Short mmCIF file of C-alpha atoms in Angstrom, two decimals:
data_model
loop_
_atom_site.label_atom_id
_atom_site.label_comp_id
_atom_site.label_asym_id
_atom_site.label_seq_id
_atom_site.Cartn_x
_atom_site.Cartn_y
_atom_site.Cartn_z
CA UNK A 1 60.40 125.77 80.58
CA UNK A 2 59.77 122.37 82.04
CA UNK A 3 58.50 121.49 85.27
CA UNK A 4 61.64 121.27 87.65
CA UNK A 5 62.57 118.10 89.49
CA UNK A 6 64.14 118.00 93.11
CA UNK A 7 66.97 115.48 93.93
CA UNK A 8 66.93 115.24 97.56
CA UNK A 9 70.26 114.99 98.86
CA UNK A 10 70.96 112.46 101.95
CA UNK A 11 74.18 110.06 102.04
CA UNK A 12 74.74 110.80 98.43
CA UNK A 13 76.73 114.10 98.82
CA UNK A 14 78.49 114.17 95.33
CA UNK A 15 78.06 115.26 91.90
CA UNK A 16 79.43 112.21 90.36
CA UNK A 17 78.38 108.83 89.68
CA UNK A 18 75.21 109.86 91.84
CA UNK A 19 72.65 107.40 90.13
CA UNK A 20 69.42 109.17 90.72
CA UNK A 21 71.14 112.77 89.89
CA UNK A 22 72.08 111.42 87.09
CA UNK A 23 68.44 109.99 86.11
CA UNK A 24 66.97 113.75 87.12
CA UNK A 25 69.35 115.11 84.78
CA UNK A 26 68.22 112.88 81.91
CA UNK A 27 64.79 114.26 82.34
CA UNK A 28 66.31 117.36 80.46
CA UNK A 29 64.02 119.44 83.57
CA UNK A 30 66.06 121.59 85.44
CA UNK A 31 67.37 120.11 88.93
CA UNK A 32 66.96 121.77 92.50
CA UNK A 33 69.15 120.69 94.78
CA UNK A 34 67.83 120.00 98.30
CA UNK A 35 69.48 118.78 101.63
CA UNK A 36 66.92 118.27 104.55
CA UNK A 37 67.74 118.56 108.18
CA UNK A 38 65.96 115.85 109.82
CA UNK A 39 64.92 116.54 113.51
CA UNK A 40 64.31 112.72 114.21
CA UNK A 41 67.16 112.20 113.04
CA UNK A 42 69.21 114.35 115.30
CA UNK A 43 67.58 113.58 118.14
CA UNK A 44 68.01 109.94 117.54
CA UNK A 45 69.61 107.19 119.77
CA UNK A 46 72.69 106.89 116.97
CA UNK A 47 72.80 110.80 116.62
CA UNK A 48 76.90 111.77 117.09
CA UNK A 49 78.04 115.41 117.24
CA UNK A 50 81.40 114.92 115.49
CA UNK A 51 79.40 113.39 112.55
CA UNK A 52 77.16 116.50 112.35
CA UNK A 53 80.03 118.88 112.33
CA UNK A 54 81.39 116.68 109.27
CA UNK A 55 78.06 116.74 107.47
CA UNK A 56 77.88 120.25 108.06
CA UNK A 57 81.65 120.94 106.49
CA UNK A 58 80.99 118.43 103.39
CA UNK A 59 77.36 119.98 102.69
CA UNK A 60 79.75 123.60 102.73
CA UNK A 61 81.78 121.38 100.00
CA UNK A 62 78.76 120.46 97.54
CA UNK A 63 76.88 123.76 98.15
CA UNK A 64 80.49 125.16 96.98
CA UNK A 65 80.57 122.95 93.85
CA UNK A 66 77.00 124.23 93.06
CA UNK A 67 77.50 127.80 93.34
CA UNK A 68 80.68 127.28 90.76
CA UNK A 69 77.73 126.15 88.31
CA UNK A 70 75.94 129.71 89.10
CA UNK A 71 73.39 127.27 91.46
CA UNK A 72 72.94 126.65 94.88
CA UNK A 73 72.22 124.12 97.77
CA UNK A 74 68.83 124.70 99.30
CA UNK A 75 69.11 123.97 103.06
CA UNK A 76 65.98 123.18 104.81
CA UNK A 77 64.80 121.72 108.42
CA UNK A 78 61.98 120.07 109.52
CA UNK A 79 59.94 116.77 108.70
CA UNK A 80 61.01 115.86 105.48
CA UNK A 81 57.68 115.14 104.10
CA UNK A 82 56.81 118.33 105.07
CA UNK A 83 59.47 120.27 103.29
CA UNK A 84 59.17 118.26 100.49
CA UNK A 85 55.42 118.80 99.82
CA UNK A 86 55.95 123.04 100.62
CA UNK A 87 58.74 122.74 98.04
CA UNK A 88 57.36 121.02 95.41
CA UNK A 89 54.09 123.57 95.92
CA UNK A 90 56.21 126.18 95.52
CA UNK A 91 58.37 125.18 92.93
CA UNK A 92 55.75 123.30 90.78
CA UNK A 93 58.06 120.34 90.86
CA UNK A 94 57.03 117.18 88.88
CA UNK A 95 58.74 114.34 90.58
CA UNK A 96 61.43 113.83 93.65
CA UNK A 97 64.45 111.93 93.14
CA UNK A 98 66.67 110.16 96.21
CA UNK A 99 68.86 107.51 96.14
CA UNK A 100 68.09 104.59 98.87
CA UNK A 101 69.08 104.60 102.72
CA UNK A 102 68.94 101.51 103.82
CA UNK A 103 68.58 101.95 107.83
CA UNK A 104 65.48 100.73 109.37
CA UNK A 105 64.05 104.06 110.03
CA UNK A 106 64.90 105.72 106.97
CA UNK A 107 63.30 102.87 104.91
CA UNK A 108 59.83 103.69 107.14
CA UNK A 109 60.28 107.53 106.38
CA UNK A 110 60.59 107.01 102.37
CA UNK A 111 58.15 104.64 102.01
CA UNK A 112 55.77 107.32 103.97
CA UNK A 113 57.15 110.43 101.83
CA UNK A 114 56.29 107.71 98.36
CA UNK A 115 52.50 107.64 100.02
CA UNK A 116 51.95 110.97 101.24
CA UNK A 117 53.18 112.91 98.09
CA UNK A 118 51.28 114.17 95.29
CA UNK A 119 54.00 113.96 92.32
CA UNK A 120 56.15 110.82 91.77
CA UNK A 121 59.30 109.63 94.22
CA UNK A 122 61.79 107.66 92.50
CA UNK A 123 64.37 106.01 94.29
CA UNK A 124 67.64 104.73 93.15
CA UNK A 125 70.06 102.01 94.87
CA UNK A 126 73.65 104.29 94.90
CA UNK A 127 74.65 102.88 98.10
CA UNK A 128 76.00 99.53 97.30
CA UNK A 129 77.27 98.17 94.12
CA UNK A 130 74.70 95.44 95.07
CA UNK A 131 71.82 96.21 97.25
CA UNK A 132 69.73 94.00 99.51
CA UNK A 133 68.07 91.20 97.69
CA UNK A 134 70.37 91.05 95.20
CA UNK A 135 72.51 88.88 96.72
CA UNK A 136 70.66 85.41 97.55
CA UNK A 137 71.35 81.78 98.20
CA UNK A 138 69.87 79.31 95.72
CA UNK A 139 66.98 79.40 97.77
CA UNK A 140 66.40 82.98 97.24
CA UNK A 141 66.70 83.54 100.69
CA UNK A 142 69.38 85.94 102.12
CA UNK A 143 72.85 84.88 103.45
CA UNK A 144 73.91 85.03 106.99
CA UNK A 145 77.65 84.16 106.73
CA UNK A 146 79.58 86.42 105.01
CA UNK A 147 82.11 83.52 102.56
CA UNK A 148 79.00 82.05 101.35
CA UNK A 149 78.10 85.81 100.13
CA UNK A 150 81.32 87.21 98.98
CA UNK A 151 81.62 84.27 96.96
CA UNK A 152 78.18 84.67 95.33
CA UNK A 153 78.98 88.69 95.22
CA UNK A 154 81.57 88.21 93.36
CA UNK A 155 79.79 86.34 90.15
CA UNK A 156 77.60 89.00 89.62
CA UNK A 157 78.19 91.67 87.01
CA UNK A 158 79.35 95.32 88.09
CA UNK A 159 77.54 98.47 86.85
CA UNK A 160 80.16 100.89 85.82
CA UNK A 161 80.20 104.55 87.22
CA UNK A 162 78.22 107.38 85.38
CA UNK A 163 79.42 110.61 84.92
CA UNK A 164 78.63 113.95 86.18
CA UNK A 165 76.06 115.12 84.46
CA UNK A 166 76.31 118.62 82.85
CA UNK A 167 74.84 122.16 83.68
CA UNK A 168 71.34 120.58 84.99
CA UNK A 169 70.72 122.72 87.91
CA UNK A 170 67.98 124.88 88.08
CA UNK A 171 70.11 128.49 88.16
CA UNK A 172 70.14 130.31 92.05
CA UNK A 173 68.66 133.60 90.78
CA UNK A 174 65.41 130.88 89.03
CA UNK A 175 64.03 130.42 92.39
CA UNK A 176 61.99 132.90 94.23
CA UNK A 177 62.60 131.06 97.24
CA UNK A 178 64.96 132.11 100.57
CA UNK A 179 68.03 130.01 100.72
CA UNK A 180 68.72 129.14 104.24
CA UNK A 181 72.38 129.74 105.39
CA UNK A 182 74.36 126.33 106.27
CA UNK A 183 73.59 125.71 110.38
CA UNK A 184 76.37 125.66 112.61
CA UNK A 185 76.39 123.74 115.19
CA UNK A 186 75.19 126.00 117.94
CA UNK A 187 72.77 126.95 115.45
CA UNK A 188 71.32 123.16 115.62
CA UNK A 189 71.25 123.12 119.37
CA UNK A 190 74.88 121.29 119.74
CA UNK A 191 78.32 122.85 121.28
CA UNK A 192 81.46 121.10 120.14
CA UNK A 193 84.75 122.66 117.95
CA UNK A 194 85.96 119.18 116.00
CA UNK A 195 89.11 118.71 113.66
CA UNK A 196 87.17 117.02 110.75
CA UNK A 197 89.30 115.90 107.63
CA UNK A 198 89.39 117.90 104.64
CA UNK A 199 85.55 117.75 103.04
CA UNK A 200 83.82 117.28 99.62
CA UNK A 201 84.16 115.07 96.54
CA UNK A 202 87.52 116.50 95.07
CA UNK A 203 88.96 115.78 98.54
CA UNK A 204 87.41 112.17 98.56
CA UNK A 205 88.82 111.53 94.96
CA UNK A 206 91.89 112.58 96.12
CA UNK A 207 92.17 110.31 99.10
CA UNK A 208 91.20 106.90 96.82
CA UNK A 209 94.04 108.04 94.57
CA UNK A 210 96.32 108.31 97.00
CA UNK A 211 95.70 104.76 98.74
CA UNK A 212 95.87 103.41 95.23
CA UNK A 213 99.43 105.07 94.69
CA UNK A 214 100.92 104.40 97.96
CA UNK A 215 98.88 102.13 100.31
CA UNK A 216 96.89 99.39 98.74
CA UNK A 217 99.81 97.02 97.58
CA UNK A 218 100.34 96.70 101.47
CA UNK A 219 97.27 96.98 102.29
CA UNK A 220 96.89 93.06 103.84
CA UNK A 221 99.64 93.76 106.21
CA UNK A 222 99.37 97.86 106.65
CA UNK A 223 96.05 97.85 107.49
CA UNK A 224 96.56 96.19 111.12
CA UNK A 225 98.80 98.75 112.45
CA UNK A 226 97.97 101.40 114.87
CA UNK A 227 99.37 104.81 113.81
CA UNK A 228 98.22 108.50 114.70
CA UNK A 229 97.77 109.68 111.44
CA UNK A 230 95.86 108.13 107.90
CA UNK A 231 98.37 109.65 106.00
CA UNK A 232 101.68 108.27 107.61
CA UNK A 233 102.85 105.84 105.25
CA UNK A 234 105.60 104.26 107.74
CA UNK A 235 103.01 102.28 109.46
CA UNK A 236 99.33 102.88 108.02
CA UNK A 237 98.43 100.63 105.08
CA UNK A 238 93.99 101.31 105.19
CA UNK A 239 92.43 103.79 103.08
CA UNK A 240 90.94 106.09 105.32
CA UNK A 241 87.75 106.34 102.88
CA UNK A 242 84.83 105.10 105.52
CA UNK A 243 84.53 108.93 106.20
CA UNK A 244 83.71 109.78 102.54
CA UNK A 245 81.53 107.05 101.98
CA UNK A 246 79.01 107.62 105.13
CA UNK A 247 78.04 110.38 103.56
CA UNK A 248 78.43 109.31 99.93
CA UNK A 249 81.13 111.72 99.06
CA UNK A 250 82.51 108.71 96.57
CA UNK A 251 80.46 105.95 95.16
CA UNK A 252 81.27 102.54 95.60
CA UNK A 253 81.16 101.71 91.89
CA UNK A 254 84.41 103.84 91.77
CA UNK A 255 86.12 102.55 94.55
CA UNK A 256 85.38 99.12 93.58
CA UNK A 257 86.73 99.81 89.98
CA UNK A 258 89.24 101.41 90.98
CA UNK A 259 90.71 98.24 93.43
CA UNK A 260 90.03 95.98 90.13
CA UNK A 261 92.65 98.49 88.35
CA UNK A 262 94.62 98.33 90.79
CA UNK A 263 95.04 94.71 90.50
CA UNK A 264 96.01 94.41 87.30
CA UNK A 265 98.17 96.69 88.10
CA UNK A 266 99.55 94.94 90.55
CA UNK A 267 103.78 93.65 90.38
CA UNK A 268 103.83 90.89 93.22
CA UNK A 269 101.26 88.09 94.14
CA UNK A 270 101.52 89.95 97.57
CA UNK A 271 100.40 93.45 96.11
CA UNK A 272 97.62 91.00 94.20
CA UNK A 273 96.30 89.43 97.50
CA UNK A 274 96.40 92.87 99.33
CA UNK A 275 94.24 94.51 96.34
CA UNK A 276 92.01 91.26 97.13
CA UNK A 277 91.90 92.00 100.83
CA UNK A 278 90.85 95.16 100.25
CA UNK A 279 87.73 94.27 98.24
CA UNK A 280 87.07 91.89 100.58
CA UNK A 281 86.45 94.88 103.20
CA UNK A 282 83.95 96.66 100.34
CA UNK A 283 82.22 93.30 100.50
CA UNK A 284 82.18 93.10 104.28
CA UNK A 285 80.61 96.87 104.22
CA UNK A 286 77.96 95.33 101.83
CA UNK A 287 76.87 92.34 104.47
CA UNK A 288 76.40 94.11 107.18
CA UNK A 289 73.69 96.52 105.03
CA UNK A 290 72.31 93.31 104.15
CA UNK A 291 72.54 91.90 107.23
CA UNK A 292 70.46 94.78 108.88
CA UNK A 293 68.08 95.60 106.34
CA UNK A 294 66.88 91.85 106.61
CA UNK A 295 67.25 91.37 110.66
CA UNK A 296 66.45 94.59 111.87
CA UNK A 297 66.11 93.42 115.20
CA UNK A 298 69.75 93.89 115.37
CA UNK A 299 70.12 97.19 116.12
CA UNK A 300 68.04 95.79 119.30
CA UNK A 301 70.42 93.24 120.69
CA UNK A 302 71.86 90.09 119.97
CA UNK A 303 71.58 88.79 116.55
CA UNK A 304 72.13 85.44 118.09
CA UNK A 305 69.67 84.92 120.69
CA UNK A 306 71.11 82.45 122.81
CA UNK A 307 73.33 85.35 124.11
CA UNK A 308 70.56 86.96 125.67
CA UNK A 309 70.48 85.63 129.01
CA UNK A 310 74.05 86.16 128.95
CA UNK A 311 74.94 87.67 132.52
CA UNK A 312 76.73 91.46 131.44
CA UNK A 313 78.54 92.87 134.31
CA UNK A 314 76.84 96.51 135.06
CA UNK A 315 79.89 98.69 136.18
CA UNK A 316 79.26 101.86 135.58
CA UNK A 317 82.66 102.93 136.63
CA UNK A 318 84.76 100.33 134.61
CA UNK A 319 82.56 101.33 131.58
CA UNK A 320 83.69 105.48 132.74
CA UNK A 321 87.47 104.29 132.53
CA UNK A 322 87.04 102.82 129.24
CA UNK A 323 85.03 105.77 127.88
CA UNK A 324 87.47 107.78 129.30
CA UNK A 325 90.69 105.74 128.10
CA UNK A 326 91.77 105.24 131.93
CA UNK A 327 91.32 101.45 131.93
CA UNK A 328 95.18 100.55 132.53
CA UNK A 329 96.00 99.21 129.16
CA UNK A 330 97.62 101.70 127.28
CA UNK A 331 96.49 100.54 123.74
CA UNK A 332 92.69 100.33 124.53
CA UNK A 333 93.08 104.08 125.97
CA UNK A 334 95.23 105.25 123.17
CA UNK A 335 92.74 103.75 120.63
CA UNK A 336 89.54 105.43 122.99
CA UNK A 337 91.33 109.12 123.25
CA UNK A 338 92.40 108.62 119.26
CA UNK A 339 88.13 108.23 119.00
CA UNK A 340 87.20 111.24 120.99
CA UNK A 341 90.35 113.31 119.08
CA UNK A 342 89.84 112.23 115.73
CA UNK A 343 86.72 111.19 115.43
CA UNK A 344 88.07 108.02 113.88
CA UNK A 345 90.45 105.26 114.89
CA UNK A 346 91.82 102.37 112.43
CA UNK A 347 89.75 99.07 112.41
CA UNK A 348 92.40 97.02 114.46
CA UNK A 349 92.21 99.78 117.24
CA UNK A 350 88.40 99.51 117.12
CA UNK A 351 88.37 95.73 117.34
CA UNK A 352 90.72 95.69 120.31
CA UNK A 353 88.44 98.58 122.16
CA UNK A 354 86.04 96.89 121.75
CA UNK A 355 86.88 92.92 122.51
CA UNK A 356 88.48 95.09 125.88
CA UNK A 357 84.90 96.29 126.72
CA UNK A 358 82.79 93.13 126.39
CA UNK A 359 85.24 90.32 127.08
CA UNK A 360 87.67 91.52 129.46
CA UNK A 361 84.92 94.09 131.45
CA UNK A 362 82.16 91.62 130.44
CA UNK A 363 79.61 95.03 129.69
CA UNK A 364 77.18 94.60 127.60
CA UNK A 365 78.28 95.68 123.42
CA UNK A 366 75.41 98.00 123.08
CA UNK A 367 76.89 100.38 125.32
CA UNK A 368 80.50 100.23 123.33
CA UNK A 369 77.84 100.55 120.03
CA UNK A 370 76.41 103.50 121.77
CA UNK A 371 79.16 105.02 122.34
CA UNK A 372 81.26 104.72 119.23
CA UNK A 373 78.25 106.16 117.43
CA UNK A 374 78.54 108.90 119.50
CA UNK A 375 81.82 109.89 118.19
CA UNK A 376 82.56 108.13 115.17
CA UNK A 377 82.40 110.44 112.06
CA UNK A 378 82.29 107.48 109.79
CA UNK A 379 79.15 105.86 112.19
CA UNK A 380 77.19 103.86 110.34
CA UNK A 381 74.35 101.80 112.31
CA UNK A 382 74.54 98.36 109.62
CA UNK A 383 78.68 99.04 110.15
CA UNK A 384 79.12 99.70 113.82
CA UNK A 385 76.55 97.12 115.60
CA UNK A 386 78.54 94.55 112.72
CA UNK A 387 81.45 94.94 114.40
CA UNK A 388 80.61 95.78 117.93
CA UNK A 389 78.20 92.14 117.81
CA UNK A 390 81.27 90.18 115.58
CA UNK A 391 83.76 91.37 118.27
CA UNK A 392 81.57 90.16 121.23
CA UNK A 393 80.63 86.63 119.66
CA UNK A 394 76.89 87.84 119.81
CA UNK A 395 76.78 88.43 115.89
CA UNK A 396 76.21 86.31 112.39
CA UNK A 397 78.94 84.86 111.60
CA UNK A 398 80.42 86.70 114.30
CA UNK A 399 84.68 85.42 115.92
CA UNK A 400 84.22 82.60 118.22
CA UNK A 401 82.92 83.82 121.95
CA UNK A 402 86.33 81.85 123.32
CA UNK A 403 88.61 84.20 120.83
CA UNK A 404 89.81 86.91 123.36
CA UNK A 405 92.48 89.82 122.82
CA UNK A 406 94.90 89.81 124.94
CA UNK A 407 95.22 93.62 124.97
CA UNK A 408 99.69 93.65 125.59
CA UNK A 409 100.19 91.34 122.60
CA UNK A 410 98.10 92.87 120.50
CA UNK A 411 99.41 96.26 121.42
CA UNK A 412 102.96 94.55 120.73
CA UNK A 413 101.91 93.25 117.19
CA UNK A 414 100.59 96.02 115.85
CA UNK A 415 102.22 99.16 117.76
CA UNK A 416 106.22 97.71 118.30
CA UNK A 417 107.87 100.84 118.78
CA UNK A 418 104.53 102.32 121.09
CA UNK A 419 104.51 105.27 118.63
CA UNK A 420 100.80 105.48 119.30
CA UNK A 421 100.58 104.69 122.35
CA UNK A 422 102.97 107.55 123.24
CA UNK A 423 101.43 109.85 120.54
CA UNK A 424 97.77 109.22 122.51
CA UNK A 425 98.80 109.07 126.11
CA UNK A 426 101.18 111.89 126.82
CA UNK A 427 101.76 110.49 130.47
CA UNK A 428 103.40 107.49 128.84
CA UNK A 429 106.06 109.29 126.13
CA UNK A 430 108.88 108.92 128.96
CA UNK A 431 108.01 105.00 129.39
CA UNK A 432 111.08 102.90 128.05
CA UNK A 433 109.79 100.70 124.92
CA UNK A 434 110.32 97.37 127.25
CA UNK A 435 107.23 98.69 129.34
CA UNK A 436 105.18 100.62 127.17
CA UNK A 437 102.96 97.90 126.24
CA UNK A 438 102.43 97.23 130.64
CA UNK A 439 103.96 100.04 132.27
CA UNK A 440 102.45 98.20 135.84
CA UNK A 441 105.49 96.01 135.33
CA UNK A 442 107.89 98.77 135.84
CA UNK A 443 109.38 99.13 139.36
CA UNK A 444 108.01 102.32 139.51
CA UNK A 445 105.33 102.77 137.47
CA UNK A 446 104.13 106.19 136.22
CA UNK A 447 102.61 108.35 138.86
CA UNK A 448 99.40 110.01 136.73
CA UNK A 449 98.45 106.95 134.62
CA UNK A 450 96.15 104.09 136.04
CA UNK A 451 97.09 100.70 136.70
CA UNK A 452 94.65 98.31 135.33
CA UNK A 453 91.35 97.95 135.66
CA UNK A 454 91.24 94.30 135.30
CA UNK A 455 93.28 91.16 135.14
CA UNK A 456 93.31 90.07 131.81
CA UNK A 457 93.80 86.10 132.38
CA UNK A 458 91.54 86.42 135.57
CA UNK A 459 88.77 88.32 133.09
CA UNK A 460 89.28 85.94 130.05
CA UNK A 461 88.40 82.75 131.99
CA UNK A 462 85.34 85.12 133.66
CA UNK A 463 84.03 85.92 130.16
CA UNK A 464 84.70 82.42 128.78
CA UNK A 465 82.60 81.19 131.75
CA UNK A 466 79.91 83.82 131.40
CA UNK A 467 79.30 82.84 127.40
CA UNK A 468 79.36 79.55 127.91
CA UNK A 469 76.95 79.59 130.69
CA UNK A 470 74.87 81.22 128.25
CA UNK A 471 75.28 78.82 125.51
CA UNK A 472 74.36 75.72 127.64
CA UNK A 473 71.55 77.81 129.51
CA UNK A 474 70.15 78.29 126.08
CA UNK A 475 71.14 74.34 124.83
CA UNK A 476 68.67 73.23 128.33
CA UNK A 477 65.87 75.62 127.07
CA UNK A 478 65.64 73.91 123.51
#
């Protein structure tokens, strides 16, 4: 029998359209399967509980789709140049296959693993339908405004998805090797009991085919409303897919072919701009990974640096009332209790968390990045500190610094009825809809809810003053 070859399993958690299984199975050598704990990893400043527990329950979803082939998922922990080199020792493997992460750190780690190994590492770009360097200006440097790129992203040809390859994996009972039992969470040092959404590639294909039948011909107006639930079609228009793809549970190339189908599919020039929309938001996912693998200095503060002498208020108790959705406003606490709940809030809730914490509290972003990534099961580093520094003005390409959300009209444009506002904040269900939105206004206002924290037109003109300050203070330096 041939030498086996080891796929090492990271963000790529699917059997199909997985570019570098694929490529092991074409060797014709039998596959084994391999997921790595990585300590550095979960002790890391972006580590998030809620994301582990959904790793966890969708690495119980592929090790379930392996033992249906009569193989199964080898679980390991420790440095994963370590593992790798006892495993392929013990296994006699000939070569390692992996499909690119693009985060600063785990670009250092391959690149080490490449060196320090004895048999060949071949790695694969699965995450993006275009990955960085691909996309350049005429100059063949990279972009840093996002129009310039989608428009050059979108003349370049799309590779189609591959299959799933056939019965490639090396059979459970062909390895005289212990297979580790799946870690809980206590097991990993962590305490926690988190609803996660159902796990695995069947349930991620059956999420994109729902959005395609029901949500993404409204998608340009659905996607801005706040509503409890993903799958409430009254009022949610996104896709809910960001959970599936952090861990690569569905492959871009699908999703992206999908959307194209979907447009020709489409009845209206409305249903045709929403499909658009949508891809625009696959394109936006691409930037930022572009945008961070070439400034890594990101993930370190501003991308612009004239913000940073930019006077942040440190409050640590106006940063505990946001954490804690007690800040006042009803729809930047619904949206901050949906986070610790769910694990997951939709984009418009995000953006108006987050413009709350860094224009109208005038704290610093990275705390609001920190924080999200705490929770977030969908955290991404190259996705989060995108939209944390575009919210704040700090950001490439980012809104204007002087664009600032007023929290009750947004919470009146995209939650009318206060359905999640009163599905988040028990304390506010009896408010009547004329006050839900500012329930300070009401003659009596509720007893066990806060008023707010700050004045919104007092704190607009406050953070207006504070970024401009910074612009000018930077203009005098040059």
């Amino acid at each position: 029998m041939a030498a086996p070859v080891i796929h090492w399993f990271r963000r790529d958690l699917r059997l199909t359209d997985n570019l570098a299984l694929d490529a092991a199975a074409r060797t014709g050598a039998p596959v084994i399967p391999v997921f790595i704990f990585d300590p550095a990893i979960l002790r890391g400043r972006y580590f998030g509980v809620p994301r582990l527990a959904w790793l966890i329950k969708t690495l119980a979803a592929l090790d379930a789709r392996l033992r249906r082939q009569g193989a199964r998922l080898l679980i390991r922990q420790g440095s994963p140049r370590r593992v790798l080199a006892e495993l392929a020792a013990q296994t006699g493997a000939a070569a390692v296959y992996l499909n690119r992460d693009y985060t600063p750190y785990a670009l250092r780690r391959d690149e080490d693993i490449k060196r320090m190994l004895n048999i060949p590492v071949y790695v694969f770009d699965d995450g993006l339908l275009h990955p960085p360097g691909a996309v350049l200006k005429p100059d063949q440097t990279p972009f840093a405004v996002f129009t310039p790129f989608k428009k050059k992203w979108l003349t370049l040809n799309k590779t189609l998805p591959v299959g799933q390859p056939g019965d490639c994996f090396i059979p459970a009972g062909g390895l005289s090797l212990p297979f580790d039992d799946l870690p809980t969470l206590a097991a990993l040092g962590f305490d926690g009991n988190f609803k996660t959404p159902e796990a695995g590639e069947e349930a991620a294909q059956r999420r994109l085919y729902d959005f395609l039948a029901r949500r993404i011909h409204n998608y340009q107006t659905g996607r801005d409303r706040l509503a409890s639930d993903p799958d409430d079609d009254t009022r949610g228009g996104w896709s809910f897919l960001s959970p599936y793809f952090r861990f690569g549970l569905i492959s871009p190339r699908q999703v992206y072919w999908a959307a194209r189908e979907a447009y020709r599919e489409a009845g209206t020039p409305e249903a045709r701009r929403s499909v658009e929309q949508y891809i625009g938001e696959l394109i936006w996912r691409e930037f930022y990974a572009h945008i961070l693998h070439f400034h890594p200095h990101a993930l370190d503060g501003n991308f612009r640096p004239e913000y940073d002498v930019l006077q942040w208020r440190d409050e640590p108790n106006d940063l505990q009332a946001w954490t804690e959705g007690r800040t006042g406003y009803p729809v930047v606490d619904a949206a901050m209790r949906q986070l610790q709940h769910m694990g997951w809030m939709p984009n418009r809730a995000r953006m108006i968390a987050a413009s709350f914490l860094t224009k109208d509290l005038l704290i610093n972003w990275q705390a609001g990045e920190r924080f999200f990534m705490q929770w977030l099961i969908d955290g991404d580093p190259a996705q989060n500190n995108g939209g944390w520094q575009w919210t704040a003005g700090t950001g490439t390409d980012a809104q204007p610094y002087f664009r600032v959300f007023n929290p009750v009209s947004q919470s009146q444009k995209f939650d009318p009825d206060g359905a999640y506002i009163r599905r988040w904040l028990p304390e506010l269900r009896g408010v009547p809809l004329p006050f839900i939105h500012a329930p300070w206004t009401m003659d009596s206002p509720p007893r066990d809810y806060p008023p707010p924290i700050a004045d919104h037109a007092f704190a607009r003109e406050r953070a207006l003053a504070a970024f401009g300050a910074a612009r000018q203070n930077q203009g005098d330096a040059s």
